Coordinates of C-alpha atoms in Angstrom, one line a residue:
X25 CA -20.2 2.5 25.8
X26 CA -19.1 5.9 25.5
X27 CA -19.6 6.8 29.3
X28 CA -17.6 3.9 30.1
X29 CA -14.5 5.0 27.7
X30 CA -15.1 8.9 28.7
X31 CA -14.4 7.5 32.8
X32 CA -11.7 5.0 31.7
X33 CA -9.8 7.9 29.5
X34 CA -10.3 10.6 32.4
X35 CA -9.3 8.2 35.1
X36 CA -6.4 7.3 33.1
X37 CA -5.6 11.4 32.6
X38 CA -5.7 12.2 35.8
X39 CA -3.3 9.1 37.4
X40 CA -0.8 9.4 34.1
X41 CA -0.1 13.4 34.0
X42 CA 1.7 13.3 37.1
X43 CA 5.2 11.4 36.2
X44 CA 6.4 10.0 33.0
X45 CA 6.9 6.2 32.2
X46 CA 10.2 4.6 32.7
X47 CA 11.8 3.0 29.7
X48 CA 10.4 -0.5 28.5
X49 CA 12.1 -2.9 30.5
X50 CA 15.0 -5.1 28.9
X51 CA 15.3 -9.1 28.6
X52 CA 17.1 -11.8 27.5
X53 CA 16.0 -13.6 24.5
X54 CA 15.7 -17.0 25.3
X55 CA 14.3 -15.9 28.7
X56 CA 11.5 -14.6 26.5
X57 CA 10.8 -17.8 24.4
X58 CA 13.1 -16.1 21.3
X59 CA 16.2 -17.5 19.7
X60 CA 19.2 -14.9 19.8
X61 CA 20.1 -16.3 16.3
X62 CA 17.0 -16.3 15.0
X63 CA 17.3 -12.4 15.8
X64 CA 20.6 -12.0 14.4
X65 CA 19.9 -13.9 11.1
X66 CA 17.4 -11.1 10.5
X67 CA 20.1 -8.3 11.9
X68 CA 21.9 -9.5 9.5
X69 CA 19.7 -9.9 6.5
X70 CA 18.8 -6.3 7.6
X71 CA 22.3 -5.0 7.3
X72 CA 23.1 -6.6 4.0
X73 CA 19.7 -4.2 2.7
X74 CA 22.4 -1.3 4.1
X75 CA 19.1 0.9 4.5
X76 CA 18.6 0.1 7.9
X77 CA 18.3 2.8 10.4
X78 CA 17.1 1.2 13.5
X79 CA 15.5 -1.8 15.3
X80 CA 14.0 -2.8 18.5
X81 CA 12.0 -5.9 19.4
X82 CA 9.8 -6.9 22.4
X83 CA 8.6 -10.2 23.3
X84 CA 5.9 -10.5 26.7
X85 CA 6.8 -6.3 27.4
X86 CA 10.6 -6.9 27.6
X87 CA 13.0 -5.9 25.0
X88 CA 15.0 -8.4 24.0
X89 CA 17.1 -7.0 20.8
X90 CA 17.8 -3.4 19.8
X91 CA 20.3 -1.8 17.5
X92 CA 21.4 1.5 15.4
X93 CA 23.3 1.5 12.2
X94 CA 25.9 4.6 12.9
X95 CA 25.4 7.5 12.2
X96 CA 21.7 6.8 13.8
X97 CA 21.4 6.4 17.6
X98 CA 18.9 5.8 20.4
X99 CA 18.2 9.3 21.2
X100 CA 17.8 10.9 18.4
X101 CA 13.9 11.5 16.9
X102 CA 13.1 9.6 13.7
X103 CA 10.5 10.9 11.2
X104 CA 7.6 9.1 11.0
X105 CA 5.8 9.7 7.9
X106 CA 2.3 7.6 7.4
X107 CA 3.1 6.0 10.8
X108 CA 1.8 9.4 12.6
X109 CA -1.4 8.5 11.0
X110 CA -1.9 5.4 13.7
X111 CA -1.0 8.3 16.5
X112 CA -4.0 10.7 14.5
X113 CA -6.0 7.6 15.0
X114 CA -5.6 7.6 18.5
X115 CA -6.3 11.2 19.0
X116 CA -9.5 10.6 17.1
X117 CA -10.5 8.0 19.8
X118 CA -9.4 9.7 22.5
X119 CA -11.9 12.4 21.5
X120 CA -14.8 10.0 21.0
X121 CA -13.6 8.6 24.3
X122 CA -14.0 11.9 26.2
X123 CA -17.3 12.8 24.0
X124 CA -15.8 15.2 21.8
X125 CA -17.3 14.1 18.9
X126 CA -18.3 11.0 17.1
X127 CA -17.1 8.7 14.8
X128 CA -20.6 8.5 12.8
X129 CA -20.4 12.5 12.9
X130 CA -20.6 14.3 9.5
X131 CA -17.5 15.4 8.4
X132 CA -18.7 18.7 7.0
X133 CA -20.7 19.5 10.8
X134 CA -17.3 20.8 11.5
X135 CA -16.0 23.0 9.3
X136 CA -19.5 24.7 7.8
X137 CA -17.4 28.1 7.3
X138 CA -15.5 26.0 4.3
X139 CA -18.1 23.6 2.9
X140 CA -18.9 24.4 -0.6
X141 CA -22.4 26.0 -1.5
X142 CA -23.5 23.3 -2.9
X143 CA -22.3 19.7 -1.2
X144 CA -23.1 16.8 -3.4
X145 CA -24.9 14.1 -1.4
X146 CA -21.9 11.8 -1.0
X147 CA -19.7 14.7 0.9
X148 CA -23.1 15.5 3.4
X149 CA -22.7 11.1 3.8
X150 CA -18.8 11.6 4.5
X151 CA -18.2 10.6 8.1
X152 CA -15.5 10.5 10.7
X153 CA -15.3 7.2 10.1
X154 CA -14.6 7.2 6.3
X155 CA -11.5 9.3 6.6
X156 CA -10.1 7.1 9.5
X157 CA -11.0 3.7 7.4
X158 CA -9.6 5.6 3.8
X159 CA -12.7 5.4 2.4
X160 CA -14.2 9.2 1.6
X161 CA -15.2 8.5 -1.7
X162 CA -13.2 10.3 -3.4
X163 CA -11.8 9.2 -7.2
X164 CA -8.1 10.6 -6.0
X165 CA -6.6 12.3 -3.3
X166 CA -7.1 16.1 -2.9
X167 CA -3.8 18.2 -2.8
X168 CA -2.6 20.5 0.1
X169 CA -1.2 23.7 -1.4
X170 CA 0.5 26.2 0.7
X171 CA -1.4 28.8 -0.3
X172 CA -5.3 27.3 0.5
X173 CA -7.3 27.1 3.0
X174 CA -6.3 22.9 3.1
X175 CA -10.2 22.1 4.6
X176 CA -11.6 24.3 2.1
X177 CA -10.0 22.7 -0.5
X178 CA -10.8 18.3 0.4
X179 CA -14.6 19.8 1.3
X180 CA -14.2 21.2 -2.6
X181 CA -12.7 18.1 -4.1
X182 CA -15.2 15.9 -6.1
X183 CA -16.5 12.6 -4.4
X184 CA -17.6 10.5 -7.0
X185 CA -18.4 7.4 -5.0
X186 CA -20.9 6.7 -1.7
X187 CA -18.8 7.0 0.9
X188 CA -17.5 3.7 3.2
X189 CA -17.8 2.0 -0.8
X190 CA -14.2 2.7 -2.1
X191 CA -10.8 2.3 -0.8
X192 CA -8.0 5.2 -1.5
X193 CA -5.1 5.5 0.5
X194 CA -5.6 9.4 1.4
X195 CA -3.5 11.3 3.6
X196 CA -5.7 14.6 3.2
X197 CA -8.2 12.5 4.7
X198 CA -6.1 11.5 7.8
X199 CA -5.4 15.6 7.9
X200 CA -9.0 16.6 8.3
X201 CA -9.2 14.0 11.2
X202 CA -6.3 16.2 12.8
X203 CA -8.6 18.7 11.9
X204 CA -11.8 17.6 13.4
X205 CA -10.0 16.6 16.4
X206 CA -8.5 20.6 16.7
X207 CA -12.2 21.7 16.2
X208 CA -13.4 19.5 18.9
X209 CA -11.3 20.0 21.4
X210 CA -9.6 23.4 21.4
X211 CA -5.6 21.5 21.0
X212 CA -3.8 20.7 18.3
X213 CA -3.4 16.7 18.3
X214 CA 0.0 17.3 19.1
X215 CA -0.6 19.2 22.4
X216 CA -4.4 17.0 22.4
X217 CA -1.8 13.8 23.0
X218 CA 1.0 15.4 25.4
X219 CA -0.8 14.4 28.4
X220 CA -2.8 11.8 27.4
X221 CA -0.8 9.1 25.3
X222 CA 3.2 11.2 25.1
X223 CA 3.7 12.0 28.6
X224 CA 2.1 8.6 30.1
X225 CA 4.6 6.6 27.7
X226 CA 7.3 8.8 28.0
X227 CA 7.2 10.3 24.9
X228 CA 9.4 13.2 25.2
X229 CA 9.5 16.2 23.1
X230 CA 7.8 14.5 20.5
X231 CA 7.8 17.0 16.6
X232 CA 4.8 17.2 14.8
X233 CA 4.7 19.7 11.8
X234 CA 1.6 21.8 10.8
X235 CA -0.4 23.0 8.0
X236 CA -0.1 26.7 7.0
X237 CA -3.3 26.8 8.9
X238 CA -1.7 25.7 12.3
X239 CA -3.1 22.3 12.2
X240 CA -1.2 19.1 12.8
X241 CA -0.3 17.3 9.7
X242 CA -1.9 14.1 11.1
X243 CA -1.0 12.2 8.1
X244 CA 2.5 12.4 8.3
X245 CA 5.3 14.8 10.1
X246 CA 5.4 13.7 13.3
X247 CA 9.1 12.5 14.6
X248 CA 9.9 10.1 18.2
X249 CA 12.5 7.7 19.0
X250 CA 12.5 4.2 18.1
X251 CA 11.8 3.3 21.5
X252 CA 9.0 5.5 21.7
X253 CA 7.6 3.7 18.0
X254 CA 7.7 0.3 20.2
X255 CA 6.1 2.0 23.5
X256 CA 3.2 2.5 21.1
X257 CA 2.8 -0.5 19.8
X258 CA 2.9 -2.2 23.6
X259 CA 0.2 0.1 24.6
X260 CA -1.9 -1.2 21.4
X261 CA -1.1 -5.0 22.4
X262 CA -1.3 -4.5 25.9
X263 CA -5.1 -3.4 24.7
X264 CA -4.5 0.4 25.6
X265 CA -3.2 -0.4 29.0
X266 CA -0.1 0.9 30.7
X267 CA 1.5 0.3 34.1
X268 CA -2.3 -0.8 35.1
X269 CA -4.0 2.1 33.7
X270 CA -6.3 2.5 30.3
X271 CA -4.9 4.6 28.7
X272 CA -6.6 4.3 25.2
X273 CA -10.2 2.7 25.4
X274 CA -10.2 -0.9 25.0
X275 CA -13.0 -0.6 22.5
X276 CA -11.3 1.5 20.3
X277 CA -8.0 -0.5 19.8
X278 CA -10.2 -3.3 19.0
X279 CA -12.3 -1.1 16.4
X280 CA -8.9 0.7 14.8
X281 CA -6.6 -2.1 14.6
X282 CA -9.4 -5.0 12.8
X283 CA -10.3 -5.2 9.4
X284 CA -12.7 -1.8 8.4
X285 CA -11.9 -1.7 4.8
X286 CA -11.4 -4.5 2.1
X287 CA -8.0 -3.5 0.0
X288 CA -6.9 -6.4 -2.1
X289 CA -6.9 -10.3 -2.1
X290 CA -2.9 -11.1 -2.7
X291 CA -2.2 -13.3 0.3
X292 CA 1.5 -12.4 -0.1
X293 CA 1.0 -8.8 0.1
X294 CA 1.2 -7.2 3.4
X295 CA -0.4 -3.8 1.7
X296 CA -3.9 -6.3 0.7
X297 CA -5.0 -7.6 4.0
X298 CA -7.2 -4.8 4.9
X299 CA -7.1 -1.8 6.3
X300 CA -9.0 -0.5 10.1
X301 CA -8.5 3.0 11.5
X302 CA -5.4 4.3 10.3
X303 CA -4.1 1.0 10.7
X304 CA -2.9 -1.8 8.4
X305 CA -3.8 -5.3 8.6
X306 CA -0.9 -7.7 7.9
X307 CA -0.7 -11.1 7.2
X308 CA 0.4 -14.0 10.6
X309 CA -2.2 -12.3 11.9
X310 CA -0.4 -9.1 12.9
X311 CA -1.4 -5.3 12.4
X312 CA 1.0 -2.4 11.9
X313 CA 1.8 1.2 11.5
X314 CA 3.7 2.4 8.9
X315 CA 5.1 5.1 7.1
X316 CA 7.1 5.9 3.9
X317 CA 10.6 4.4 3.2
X318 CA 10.2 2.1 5.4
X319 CA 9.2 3.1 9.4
X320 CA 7.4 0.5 11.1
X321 CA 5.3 -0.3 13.9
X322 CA 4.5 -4.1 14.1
X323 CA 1.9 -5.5 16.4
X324 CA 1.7 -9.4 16.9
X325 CA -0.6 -10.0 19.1
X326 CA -0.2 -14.1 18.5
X327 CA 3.1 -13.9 19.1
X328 CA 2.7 -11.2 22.0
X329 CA 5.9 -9.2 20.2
X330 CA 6.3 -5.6 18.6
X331 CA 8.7 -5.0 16.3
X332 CA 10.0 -1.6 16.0
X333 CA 11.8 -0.4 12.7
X334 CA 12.9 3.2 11.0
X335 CA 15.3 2.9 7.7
X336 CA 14.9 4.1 4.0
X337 CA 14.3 1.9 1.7
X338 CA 12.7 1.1 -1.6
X339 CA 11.0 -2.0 -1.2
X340 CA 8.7 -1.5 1.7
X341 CA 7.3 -5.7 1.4
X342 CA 10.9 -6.8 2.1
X343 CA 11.0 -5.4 5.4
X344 CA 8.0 -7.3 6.4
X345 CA 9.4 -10.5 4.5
X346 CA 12.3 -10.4 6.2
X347 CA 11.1 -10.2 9.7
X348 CA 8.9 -13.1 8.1
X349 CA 10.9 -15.4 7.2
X350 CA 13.7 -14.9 10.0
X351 CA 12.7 -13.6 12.6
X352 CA 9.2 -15.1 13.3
X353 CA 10.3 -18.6 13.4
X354 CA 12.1 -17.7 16.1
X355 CA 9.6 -16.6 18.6
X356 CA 8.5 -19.4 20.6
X357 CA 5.7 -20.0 23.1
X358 CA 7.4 -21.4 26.0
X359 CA 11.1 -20.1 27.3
X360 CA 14.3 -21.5 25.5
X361 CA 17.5 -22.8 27.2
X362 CA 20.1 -20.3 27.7
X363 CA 21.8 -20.0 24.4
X364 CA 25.2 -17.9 25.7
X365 CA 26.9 -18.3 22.2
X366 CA 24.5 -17.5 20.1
X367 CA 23.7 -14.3 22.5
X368 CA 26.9 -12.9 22.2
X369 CA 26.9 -13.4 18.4
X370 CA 23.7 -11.6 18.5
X371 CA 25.5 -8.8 20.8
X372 CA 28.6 -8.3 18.6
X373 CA 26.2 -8.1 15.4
X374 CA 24.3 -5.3 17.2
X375 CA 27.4 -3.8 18.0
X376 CA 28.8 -3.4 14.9
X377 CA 25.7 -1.9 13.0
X378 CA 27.4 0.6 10.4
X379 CA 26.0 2.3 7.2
X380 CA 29.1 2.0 5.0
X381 CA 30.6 4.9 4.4
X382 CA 32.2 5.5 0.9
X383 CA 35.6 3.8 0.7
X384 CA 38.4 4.6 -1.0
X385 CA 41.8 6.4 -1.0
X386 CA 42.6 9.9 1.5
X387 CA 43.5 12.2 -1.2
X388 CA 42.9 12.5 -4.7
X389 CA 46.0 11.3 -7.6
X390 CA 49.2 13.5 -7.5
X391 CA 47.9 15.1 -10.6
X392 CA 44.8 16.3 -9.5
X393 CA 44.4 20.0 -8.7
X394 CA 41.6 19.8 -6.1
X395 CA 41.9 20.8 -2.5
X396 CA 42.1 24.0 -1.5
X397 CA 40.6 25.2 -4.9
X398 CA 37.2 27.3 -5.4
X399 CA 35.2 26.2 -8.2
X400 CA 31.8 28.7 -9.1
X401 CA 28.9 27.8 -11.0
X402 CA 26.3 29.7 -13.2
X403 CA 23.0 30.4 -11.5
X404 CA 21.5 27.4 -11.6
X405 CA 18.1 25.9 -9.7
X406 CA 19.6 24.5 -6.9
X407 CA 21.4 28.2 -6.0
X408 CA 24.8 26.1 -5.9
X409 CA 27.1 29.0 -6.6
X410 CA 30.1 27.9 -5.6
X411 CA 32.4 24.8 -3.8
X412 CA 35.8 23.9 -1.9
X413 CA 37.8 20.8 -1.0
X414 CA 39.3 21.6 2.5
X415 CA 42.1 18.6 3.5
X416 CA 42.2 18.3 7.5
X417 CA 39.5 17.2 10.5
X418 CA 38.9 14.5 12.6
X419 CA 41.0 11.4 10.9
X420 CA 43.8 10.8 8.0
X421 CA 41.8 11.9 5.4
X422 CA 39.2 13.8 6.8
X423 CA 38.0 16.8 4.5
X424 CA 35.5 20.0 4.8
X425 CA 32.9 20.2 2.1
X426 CA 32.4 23.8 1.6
X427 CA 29.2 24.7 -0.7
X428 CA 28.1 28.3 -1.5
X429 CA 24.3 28.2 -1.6
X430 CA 22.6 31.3 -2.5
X431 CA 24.6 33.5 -0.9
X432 CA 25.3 31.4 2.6
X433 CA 28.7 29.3 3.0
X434 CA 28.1 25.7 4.2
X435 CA 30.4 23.9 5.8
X436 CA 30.0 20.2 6.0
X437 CA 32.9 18.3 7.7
X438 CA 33.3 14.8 6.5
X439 CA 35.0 11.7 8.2
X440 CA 36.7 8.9 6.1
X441 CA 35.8 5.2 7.0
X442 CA 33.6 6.9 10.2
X443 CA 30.7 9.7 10.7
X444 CA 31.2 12.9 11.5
X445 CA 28.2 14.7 13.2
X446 CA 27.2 18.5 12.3
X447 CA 24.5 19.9 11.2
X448 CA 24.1 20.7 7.2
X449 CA 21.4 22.0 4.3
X450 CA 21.6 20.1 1.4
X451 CA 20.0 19.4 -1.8
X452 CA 16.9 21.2 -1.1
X453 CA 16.4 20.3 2.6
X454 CA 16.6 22.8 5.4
X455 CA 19.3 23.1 8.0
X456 CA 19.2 19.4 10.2
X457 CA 21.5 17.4 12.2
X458 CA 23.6 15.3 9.9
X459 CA 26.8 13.6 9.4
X460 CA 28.9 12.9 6.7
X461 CA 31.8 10.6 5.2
X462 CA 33.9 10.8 2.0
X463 CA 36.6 9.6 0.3
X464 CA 38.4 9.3 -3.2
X465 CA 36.8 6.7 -4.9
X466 CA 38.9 7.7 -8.0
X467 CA 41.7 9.6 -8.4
X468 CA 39.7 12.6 -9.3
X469 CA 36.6 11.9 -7.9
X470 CA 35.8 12.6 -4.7
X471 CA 32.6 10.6 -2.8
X472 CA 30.7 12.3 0.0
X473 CA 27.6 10.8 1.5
X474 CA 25.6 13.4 3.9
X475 CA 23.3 11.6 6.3
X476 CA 20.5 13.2 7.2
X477 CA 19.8 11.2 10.4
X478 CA 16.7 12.6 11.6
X479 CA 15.0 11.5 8.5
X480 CA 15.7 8.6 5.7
X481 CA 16.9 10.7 3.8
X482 CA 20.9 10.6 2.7
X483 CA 22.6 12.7 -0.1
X484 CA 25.8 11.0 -2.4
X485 CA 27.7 14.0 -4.1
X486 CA 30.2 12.4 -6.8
X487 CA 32.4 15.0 -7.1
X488 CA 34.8 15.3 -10.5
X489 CA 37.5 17.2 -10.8
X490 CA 38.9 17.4 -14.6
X491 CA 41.6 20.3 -14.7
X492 CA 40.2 23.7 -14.1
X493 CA 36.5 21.8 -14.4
X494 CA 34.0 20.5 -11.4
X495 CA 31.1 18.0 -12.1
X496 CA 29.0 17.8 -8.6
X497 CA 26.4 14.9 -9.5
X498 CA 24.1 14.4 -6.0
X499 CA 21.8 11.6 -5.8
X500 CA 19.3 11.4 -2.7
X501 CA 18.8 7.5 -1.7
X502 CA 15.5 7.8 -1.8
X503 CA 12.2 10.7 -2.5
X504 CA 8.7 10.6 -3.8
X505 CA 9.7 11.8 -7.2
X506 CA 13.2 11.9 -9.0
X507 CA 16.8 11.1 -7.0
X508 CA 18.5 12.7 -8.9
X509 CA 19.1 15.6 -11.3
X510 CA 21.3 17.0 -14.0
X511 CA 24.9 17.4 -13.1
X512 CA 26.7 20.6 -12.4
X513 CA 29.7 22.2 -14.2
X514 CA 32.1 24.7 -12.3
X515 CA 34.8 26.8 -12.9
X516 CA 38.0 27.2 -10.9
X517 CA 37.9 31.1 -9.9

């Protein structure tokens, strides 16, 4: 078996590096057995969520819907988050595939210059496999500090149960499988997939960010296109074929994508189906990638569809129910009639995809002493020293949010009732594209919503202005820990 996936994967290599794939080809719906308004009740039960980033659905390799909400848009990358541990899962089989190393290898054969001097007997049974199938052993997940060594310190983590026994969702695991494949092969996984799965699919410039150590993250960090999350999941129904080649062994896609590890018995819980390598199992009979806040990869293989999806929201399930309740009832075996009405209903709802910006008047009350007006604030932890209403940009009511943040000025134009595009740092996060909208939802206080619209991620400043006071309140939509933190008072200067 593993000759015969080392000659597929090199034959594949060698025919694929030489041009990049065109994009997936397009359809109509009912051309493709689906009904437009089966696909635009689920549009539009995904707009009422207004957490929606993105969306793209194929049926039989054609896609037949697709749609941004503004600010988002077709060519800009999206991160991933635990959806680039299906893309580490593919490295790890491309590696097995070319005889890199094995599945059933130890986990500590790689890394002996970090293995503790002692290894218990269930980190010597720890295999490739385990970390792939979430199953290590361990009690919880070891941490990733900045300042270790991050192999040295899973290899150093307590494993209190016999490997392949236990299930514990564990992204340090996926990381050491990034790891193992940069051992075994010389490349990061990023550069390891360039010309092997990115390039043939027509991936471009895919981001991947990397431990202090220079490894991939492999369990999250990795950023594409929505069309590019959908190319992937073709390849995996289409069996790790593309335009008639293998890319990704046949073998393997069966192996990562079935059921490798029992997680729960709740037959309404897409998260309690099972897990295989790096994949999810998911009820209808359908397997997915997925990653926090809501990024999707959706594989049906009964229904021969993929459904793409990036957004940021809370409830992870009701994504899935969703496209569950609406939008599977809608994919049929055979072709449907031509439906023009309900196609361009389905158009003119894809058209119109819009977060909502904040609404409300273009200037504060005649009494308010805001624009124009520098307020400062007392050291505080978020190194907001300072912030100014400027009136004017690219509409009637447009204004310039101008922040003071240790010691650098950012400026952050802002649209009303539409997006403005820049790029901005906010709350914490490093310089990105973004774009912004605001208005006065009060007569002195001013609502600005910063998009940051390579990630999930979105930041609502309620701004207050009470005489020669300022109470700047930001919430983040959504985060792993708190959205929000205590106000901040400022004085006009």
């Amino acid at each position: 078996m593993k000759r015969s996936w080392r000659a597929a994967v090199l034959c594949a290599f060698v025919g694929a590096s030489a041009s990049a794939s065109e994009p997936l080809s397009r359809g109509e719906p009912e051309a493709q057995g689906v009904s437009s308004a089966a696909i635009r009740e689920f549009v539009l039960g995904a707009d009422a969520i207004d957490s929606f980033h993105s969306v793209m659905l194929v049926r039989h390799g054609k896609v037949v819907a697709e749609g941004w909400w503004a600010p988002f848009d077709a060519e800009t990358r999206h991160a991933l988050f635990s959806l680039s541990k299906s893309f580490t899962s593919t490295a790890v089989g491309l590696a097995a595939a070319e005889g890199k190393l094995s599945v059933d290898d130890p986990v500590l054969k790689f890394f002996p210059e970090d293995a503790p001097a002692e290894p218990s007997a269930n980190l010597k049974a720890m295999r490739v496999s385990d970390l792939l199938r979430m199953s290590t052993g361990h009690q919880d997940e070891p941490k990733r500090p900045d300042d270790q060594v991050w192999t040295k310190v899973f290899l150093g983590h307590p494993v209190p149960n016999k490997p392949g026994t236990h299930f514990l969702y564990n992204t340090s695991g996926t990381y050491m499988a990034s790891a193992i494949v940069q051992k075994a092969t010389g490349q990061t996984v990023l550069d390891y997939l360039r010309p092997r799965l990115f390039d043939p699919l027509g991936i471009d410039d895919p981001e991947w960010g990397a431990s202090p150590q220079g490894v991939s993250l492999g369990g999250y960090g990795l950023s594409v296109r929505t069309e590019d999350i959908a190319k992937f999941g073709q390849l995996y129904l289409q069996k790790g074929r593309w335009n008639g080649k293998q890319l990704v062994p046949e073998a393997w896609v069966a192996a990562a994508t079935k059921l490798q590890t029992s997680n729960g018995s709740n037959p309404k819980s897409d998260w309690e189906q099972g897990y295989g390598y790096q994949f999810w199992r998911a009820r209808h009979g359908a397997y997915r990638g997925d990653g926090a806040f809501g990024q999707y990869c959706v594989v049906m293989p009964e229904q021969d569809a993929v459904l793409a999806v990036t957004s940021a929201v809370k409830d992870m399930q009701s994504v899935l129910d969703l496209a569950w309740d609406r939008l599977l009832p809608g994919l049929k075996k055979d072709a449907l009639p031509p439906d023009p009405a309900a196609r361009e209903a389905l158009a003119q709802a894809l058209r119109n995809l819009k977060m909502k910006p904040p609404e409300g008047a273009a200037a504060p009350g005649s009494s308010v002493k805001a624009v124009g007006r520098t307020f400062a604030f007392e050291p505080n932890p978020r190194k907001l020293e300072a912030l100014r209403v400027e009136q004017g940009g690219a509409n009637e009511g447009s204004i310039t949010l101008v922040l003071r943040v240790d010691g650098a000025e950012r400026r952050i134009p802002c649209g009303r009732g539409e997006w403005t595009k820049s790029r901005a740092a906010v709350a914490g996060f490093p310089e990105q594209p973004a774009a912004a909208a605001a208005a006065w939802t009060a007569d002195d206080v001013l609502t600005a919503k910063v998009v940051l619209v390579e990630s999930p991620f979105n930041v609502t400043y309620r701004i207050k202005f009470e005489g020669d006071r300022v109470t700047v309140d930001p919430e983040v939509n959504v985060a792993f820990g708190a959205t929000r933190g205590a106000p901040l008072v400022g004085k006009a200067e």
